[in-house]
Tab-separated table of C-alpha atoms and ligand atoms in Angstrom:
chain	number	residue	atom	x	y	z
A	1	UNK	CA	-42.852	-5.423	69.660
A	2	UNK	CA	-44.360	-2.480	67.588
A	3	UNK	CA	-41.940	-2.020	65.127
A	4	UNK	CA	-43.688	1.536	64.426
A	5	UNK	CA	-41.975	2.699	67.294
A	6	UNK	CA	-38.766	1.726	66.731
A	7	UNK	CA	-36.191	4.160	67.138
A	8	UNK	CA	-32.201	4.983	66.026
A	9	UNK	CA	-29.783	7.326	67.313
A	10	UNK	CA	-27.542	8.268	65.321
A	11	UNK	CA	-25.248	11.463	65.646
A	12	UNK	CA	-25.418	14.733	63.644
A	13	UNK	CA	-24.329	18.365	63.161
A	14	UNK	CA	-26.974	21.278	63.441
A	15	UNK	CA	-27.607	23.060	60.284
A	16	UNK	CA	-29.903	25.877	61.319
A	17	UNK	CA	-33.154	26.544	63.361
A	18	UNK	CA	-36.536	27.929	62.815
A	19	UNK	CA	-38.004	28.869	66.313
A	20	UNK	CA	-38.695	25.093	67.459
A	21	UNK	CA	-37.881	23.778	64.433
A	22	UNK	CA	-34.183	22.243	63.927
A	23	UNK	CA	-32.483	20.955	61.113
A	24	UNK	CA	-29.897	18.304	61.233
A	25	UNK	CA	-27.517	16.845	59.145
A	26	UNK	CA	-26.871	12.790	60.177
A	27	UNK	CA	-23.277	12.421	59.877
A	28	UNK	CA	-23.909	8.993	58.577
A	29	UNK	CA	-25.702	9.325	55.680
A	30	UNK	CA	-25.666	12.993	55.130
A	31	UNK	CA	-29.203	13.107	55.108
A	32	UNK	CA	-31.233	16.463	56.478
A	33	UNK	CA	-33.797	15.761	59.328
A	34	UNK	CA	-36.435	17.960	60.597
A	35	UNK	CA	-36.223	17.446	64.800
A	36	UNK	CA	-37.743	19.445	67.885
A	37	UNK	CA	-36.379	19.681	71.146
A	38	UNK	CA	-37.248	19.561	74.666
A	39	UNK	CA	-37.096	22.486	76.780
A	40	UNK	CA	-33.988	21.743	78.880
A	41	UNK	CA	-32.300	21.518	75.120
A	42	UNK	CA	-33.473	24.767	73.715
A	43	UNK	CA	-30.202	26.020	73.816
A	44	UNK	CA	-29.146	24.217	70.923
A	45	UNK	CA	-27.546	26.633	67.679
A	46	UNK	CA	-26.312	26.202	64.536
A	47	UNK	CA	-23.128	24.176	64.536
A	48	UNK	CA	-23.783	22.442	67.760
A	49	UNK	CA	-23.024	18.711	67.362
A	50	UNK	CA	-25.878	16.342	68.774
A	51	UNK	CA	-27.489	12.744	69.458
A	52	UNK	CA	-30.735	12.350	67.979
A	53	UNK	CA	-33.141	9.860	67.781
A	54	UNK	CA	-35.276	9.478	64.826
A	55	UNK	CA	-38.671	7.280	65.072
A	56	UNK	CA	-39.740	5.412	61.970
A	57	UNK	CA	-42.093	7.443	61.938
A	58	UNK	CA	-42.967	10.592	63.443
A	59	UNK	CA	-40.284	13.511	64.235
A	60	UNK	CA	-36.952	13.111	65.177
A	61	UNK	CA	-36.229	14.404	68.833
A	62	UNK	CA	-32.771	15.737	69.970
A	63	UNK	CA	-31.346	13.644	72.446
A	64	UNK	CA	-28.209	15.594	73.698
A	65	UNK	CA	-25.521	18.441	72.334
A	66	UNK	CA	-22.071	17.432	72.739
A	67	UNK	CA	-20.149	20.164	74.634
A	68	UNK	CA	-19.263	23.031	72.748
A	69	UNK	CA	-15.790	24.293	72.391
A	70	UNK	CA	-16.478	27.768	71.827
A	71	UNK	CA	-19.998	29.303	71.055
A	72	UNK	CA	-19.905	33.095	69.340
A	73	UNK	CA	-23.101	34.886	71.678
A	74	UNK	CA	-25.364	37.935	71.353
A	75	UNK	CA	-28.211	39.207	73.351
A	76	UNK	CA	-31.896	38.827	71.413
A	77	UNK	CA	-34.353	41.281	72.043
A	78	UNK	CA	-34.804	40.819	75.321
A	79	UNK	CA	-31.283	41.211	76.175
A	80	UNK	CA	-30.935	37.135	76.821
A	81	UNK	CA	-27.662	35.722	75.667
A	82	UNK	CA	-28.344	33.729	72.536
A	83	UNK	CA	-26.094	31.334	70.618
A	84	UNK	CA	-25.101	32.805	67.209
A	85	UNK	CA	-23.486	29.491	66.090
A	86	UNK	CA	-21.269	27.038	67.774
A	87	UNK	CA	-17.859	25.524	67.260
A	88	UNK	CA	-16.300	27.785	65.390
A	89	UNK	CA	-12.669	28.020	63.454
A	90	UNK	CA	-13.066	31.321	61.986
A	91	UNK	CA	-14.935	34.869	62.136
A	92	UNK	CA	-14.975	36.397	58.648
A	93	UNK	CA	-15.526	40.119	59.346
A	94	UNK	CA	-17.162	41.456	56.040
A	95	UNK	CA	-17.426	44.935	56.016
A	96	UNK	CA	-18.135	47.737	52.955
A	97	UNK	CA	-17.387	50.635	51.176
A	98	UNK	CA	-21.447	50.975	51.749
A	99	UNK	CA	-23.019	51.543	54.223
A	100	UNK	CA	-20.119	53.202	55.669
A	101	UNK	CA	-17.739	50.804	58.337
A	102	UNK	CA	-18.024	50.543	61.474
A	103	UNK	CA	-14.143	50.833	63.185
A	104	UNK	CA	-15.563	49.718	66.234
A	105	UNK	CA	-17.665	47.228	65.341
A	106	UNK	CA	-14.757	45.183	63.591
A	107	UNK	CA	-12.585	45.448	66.668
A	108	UNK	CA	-15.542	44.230	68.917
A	109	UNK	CA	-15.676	41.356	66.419
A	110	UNK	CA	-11.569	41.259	66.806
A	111	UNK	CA	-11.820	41.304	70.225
A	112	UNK	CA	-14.553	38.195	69.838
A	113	UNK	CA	-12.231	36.281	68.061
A	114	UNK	CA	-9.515	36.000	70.043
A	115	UNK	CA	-12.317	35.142	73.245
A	116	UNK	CA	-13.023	32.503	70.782
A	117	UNK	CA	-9.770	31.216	70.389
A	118	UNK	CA	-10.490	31.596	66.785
A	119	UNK	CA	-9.089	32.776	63.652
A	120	UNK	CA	-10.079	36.409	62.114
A	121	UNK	CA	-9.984	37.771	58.853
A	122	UNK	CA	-11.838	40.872	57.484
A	123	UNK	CA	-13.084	41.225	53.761
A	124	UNK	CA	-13.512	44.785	52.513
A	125	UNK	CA	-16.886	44.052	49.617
A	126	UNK	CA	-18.384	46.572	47.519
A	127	UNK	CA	-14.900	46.738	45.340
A	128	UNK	CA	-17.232	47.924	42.530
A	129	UNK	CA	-18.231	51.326	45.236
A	130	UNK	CA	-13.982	51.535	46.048
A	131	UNK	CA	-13.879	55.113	43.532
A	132	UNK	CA	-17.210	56.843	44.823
A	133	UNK	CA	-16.632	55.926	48.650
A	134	UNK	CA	-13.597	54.883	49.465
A	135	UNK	CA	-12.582	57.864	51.181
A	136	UNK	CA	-8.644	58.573	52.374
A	137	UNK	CA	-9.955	58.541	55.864
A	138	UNK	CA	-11.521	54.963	55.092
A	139	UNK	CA	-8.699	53.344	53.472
A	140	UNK	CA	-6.266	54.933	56.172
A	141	UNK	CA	-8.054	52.841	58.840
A	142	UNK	CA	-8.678	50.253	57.083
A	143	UNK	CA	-4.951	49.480	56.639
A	144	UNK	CA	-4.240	49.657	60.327
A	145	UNK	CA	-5.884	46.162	60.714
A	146	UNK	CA	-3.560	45.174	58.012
A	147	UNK	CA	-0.564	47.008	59.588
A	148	UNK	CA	-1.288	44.970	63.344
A	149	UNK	CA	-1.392	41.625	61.119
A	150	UNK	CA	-4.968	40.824	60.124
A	151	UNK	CA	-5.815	39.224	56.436
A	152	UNK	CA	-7.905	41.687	54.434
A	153	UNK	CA	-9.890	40.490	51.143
A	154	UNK	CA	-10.928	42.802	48.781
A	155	UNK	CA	-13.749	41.780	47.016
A	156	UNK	CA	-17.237	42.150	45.083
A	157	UNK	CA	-20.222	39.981	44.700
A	158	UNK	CA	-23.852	40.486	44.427
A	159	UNK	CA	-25.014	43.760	42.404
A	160	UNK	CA	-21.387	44.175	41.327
A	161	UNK	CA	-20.893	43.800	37.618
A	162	UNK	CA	-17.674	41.145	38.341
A	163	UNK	CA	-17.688	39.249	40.842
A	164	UNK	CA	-13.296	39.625	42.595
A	165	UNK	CA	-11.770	37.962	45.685
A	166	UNK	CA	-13.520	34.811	45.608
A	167	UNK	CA	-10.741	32.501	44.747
A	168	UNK	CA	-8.198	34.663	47.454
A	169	UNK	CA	-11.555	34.277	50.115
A	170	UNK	CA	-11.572	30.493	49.288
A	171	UNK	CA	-7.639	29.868	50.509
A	172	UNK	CA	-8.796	30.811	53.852
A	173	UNK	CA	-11.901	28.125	54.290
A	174	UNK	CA	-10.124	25.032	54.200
A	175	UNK	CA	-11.014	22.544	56.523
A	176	UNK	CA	-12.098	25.251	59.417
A	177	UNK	CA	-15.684	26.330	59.965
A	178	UNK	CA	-15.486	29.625	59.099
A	179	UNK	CA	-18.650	32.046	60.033
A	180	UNK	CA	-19.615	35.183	58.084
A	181	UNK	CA	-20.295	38.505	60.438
A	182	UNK	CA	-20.798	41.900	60.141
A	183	UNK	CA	-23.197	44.833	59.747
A	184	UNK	CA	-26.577	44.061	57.511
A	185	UNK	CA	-26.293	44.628	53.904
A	186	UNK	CA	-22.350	44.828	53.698
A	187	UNK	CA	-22.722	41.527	51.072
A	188	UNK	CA	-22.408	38.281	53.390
A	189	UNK	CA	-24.835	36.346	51.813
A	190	UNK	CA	-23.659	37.112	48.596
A	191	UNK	CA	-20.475	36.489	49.206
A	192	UNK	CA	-21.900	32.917	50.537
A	193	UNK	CA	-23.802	31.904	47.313
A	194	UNK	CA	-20.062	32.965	45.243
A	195	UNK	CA	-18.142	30.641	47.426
A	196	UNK	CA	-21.036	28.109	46.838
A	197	UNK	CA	-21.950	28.178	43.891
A	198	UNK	CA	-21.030	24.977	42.389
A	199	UNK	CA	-22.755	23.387	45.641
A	200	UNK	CA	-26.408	23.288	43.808
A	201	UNK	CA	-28.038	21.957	46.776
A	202	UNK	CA	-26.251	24.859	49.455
A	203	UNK	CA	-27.271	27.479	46.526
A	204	UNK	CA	-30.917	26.380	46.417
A	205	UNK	CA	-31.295	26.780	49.900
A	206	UNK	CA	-29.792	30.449	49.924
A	207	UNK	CA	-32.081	30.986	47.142
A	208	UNK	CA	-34.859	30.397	49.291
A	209	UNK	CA	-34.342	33.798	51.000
A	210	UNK	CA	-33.886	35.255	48.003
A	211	UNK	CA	-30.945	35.054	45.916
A	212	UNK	CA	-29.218	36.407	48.996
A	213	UNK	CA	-30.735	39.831	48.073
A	214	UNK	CA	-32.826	39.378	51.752
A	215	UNK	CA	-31.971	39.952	55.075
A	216	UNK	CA	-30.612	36.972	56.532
A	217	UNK	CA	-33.035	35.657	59.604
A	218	UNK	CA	-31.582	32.626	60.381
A	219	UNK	CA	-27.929	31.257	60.632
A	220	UNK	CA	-27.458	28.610	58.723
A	221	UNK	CA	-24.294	26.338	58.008
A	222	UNK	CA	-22.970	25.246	54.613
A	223	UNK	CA	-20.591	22.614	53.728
A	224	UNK	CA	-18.269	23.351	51.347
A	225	UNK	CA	-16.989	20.646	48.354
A	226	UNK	CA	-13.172	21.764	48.519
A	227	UNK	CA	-13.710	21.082	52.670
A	228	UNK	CA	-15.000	23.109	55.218
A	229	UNK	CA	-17.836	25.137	56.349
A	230	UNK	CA	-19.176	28.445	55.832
A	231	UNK	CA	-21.825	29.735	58.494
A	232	UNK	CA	-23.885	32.721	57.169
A	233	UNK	CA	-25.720	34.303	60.122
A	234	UNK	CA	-27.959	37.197	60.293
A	235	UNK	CA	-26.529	41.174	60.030
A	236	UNK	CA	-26.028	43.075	63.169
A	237	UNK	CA	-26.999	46.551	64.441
A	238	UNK	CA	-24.359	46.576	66.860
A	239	UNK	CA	-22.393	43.880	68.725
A	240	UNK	CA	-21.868	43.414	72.605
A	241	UNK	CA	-19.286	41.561	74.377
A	242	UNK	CA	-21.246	40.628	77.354
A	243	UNK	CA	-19.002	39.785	80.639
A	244	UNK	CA	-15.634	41.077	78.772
A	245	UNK	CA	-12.895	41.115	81.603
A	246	UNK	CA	-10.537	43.636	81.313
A	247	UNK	CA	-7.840	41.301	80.112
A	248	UNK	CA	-9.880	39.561	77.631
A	249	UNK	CA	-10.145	43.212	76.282
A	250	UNK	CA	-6.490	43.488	76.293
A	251	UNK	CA	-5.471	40.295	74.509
A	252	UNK	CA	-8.112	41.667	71.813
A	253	UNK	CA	-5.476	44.099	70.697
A	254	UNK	CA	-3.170	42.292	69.265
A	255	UNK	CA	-0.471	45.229	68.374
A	256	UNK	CA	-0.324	45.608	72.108
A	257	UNK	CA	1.133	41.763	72.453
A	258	UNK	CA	4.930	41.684	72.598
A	259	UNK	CA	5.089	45.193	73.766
A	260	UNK	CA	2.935	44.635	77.021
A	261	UNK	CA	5.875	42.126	77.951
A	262	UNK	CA	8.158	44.898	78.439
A	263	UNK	CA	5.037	46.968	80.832
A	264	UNK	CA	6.389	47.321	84.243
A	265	UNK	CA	2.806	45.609	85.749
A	266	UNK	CA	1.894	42.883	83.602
A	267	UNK	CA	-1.770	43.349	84.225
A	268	UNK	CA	-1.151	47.334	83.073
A	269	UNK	CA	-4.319	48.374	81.130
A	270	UNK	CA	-2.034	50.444	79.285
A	271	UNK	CA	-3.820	53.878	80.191
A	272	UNK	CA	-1.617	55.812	83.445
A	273	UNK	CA	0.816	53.347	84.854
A	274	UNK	CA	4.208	54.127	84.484
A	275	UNK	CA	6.926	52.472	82.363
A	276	UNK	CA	4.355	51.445	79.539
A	277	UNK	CA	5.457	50.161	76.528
A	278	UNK	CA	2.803	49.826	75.081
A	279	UNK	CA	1.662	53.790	75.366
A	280	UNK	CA	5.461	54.104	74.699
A	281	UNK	CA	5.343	51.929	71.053
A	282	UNK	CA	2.412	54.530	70.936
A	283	UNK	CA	4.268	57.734	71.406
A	284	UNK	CA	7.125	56.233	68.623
A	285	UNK	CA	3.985	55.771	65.816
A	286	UNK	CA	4.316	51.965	66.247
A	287	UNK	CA	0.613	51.064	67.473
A	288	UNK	CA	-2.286	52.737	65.487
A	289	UNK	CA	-3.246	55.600	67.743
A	290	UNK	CA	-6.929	55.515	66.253
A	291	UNK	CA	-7.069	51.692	67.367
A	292	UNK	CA	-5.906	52.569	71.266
A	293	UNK	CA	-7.927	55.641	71.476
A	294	UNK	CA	-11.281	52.947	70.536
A	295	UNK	CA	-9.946	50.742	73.085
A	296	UNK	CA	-9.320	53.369	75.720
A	297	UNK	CA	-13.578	53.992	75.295
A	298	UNK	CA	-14.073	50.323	75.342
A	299	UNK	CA	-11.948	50.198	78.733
A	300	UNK	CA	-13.876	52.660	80.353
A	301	UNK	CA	-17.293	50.893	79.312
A	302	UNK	CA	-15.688	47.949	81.895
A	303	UNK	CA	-15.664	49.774	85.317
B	401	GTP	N1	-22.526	47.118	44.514
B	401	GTP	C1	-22.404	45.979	45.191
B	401	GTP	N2	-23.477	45.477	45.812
B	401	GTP	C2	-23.328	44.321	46.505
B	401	GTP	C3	-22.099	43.643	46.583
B	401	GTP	N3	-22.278	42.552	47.351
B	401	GTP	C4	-23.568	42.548	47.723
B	401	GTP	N4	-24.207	43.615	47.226
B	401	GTP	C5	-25.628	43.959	47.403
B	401	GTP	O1	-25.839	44.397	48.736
B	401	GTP	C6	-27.153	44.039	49.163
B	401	GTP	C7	-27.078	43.263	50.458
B	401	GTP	O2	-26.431	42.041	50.211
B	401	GTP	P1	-26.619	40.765	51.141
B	401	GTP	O3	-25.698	39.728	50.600
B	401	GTP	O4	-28.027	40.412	51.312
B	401	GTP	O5	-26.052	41.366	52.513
B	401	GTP	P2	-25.965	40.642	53.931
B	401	GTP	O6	-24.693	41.088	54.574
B	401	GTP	O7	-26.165	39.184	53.804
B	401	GTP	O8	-27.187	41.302	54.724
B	401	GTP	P3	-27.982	40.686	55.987
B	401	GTP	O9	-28.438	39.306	55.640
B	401	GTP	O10	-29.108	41.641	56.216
B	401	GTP	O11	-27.023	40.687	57.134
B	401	GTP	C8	-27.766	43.238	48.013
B	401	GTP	O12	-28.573	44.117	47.249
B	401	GTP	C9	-26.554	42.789	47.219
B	401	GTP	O13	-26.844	42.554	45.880
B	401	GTP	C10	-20.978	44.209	45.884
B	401	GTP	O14	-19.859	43.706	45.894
B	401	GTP	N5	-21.196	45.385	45.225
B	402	MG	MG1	-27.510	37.876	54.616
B	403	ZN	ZN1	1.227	48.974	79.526
């Protein structure tokens, strides 16, 4: 037999991709292979577990993904649903005082979250920019995410002159893969080389696109020493929800939960039917009127 050819296959998590190019971590060993794929397996994302088979010599070639439980999408370029990263415990919103937030954006990724069945938090970076931007309007909507029950960090990294929030970030990433979203520039990369920085080999790699300081092309996936992972994936423009139903857009809002209970319909979209009590915990100050009136232009987006 030519031993040359011999082959193993061995299991192991995606770390990130490079066009055809695909990094994997063997769960064995730990060890970081270089593999391609065939065409029927181009699907294949960061976090997506998988057989491969690695020749003694030659590339290693990905044999199968394992089904995913949840996959967070976007369209590319030409408006094809693509695979941000896969198997996911956790969507880390980041958002800044600069540039400006996005109220929208953040419930889109809200709204994401709970399609995922995961966890959400939202970090507010750029602490060192709180007294020049951090305008009454800003912090006023800002705390309506904290008033409907969602974790928000404050914290600074990168061209900050202290680095805050860090330690209060790391309570959150234990033992979940957590993924870092949000708008470009707002500091998720930074924040990623902070949480890992005693991980030399996870900080060399982030050097490699700079210190951080670059836009983020690819989404890669970190492991981190105290447990977990940390997935930092490229900044957005905007974000779609492709193929939201109306009641996926519903159980987005999470203020509207116990209320909707009491609706008369219980599929009322909360907009004309009568008996709502959900437009009726609006009327007594008890749901964030700015938060309904962005999901009111969400639900029309639907029809
Ligand atoms: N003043 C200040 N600047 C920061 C802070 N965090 C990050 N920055 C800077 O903001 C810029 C963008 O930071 P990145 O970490 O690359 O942002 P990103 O979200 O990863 O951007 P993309 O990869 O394009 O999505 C860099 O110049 C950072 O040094 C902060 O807390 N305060
Ligand atoms: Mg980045
Ligand atoms: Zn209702």
């Amino acid at each position: 037999m030519n031993t040359l050819n011999k082959k193993r296959v061995t299991k192991g998590q995606v770390i990130t991709r490079y066009g055809a190019e695909i990094l994997v971590e063997i769960e064995d060993n730990q060890q970081v292979v270089r593999c391609t794929a065939k065409r029927k397996l181009d699907h294949v994302a960061c976090g997506d577990f998988v057989t491969i088979s690695l020749a003694e010599h030659g590339n290693a070639q990905l044999q199968s993904i394992e089904p995913r439980h949840n996959a967070l999408m976007r369209p590319d370029y030409s408006h094809k649903l693509k695979t941000i990263a896969a198997n996911i415990d956790q969507l880390i919103i980041v958002i800044a005082w600069r540039p400006k937030p996005s109220w929208s954006l953040i419930d889109r990724y809200l709204i994401a979250s709970q399609r995922l069945n995961c966890d959400a938090l939202i970090i507010i970076n750029k602490a060192d920019l709180y007294e020049q931007y951090a305008s009454a309007e800003a912090r006023l909507r800002l705390d309506e995410f904290k008033q409907i029950g969602y974790p928000i960090i404050s914290a600074s990294a990168g061209d900050a002159d202290e680095v805050t929030g860090i330690t209060e970030l790391q309570k959150y990433l234990h033992n979940k893969t957590s993924t870092l979203v949000g708008q470009s520039g707002v500091g998720k990369s930074s924040l990623a080389n902070e949480i890992l920085k005693d991980a030399n080999i996870q900080v060399g790699a982030i050097s490699d696109n700079g210190e951080g300081r670059h836009t983020t092309t690819s989404t890669r996936l970190y492991k981190l020493n105290a447990g977990g992972k940390l997935i930092d994936s490229p900044g957005v423009r905007d974000f779609a929800l492709p193929e939201l139903t109306a009641q996926q857009l519903r159980a987005g809002y999470i203020e509207f939960n116990d209320a909707s209970l009491s609706c008369k319909f219980n599929n009322c979209s909360h907009q004309h039917e009568p008996k709502c009590a959900v437009r009726q915990q609006l009327a007594d100050n008890k749901i964030p009127s700015e938060r309904y009136q962005r999901y009111l232009k969400l639900l029309a987006t639907l029809d």
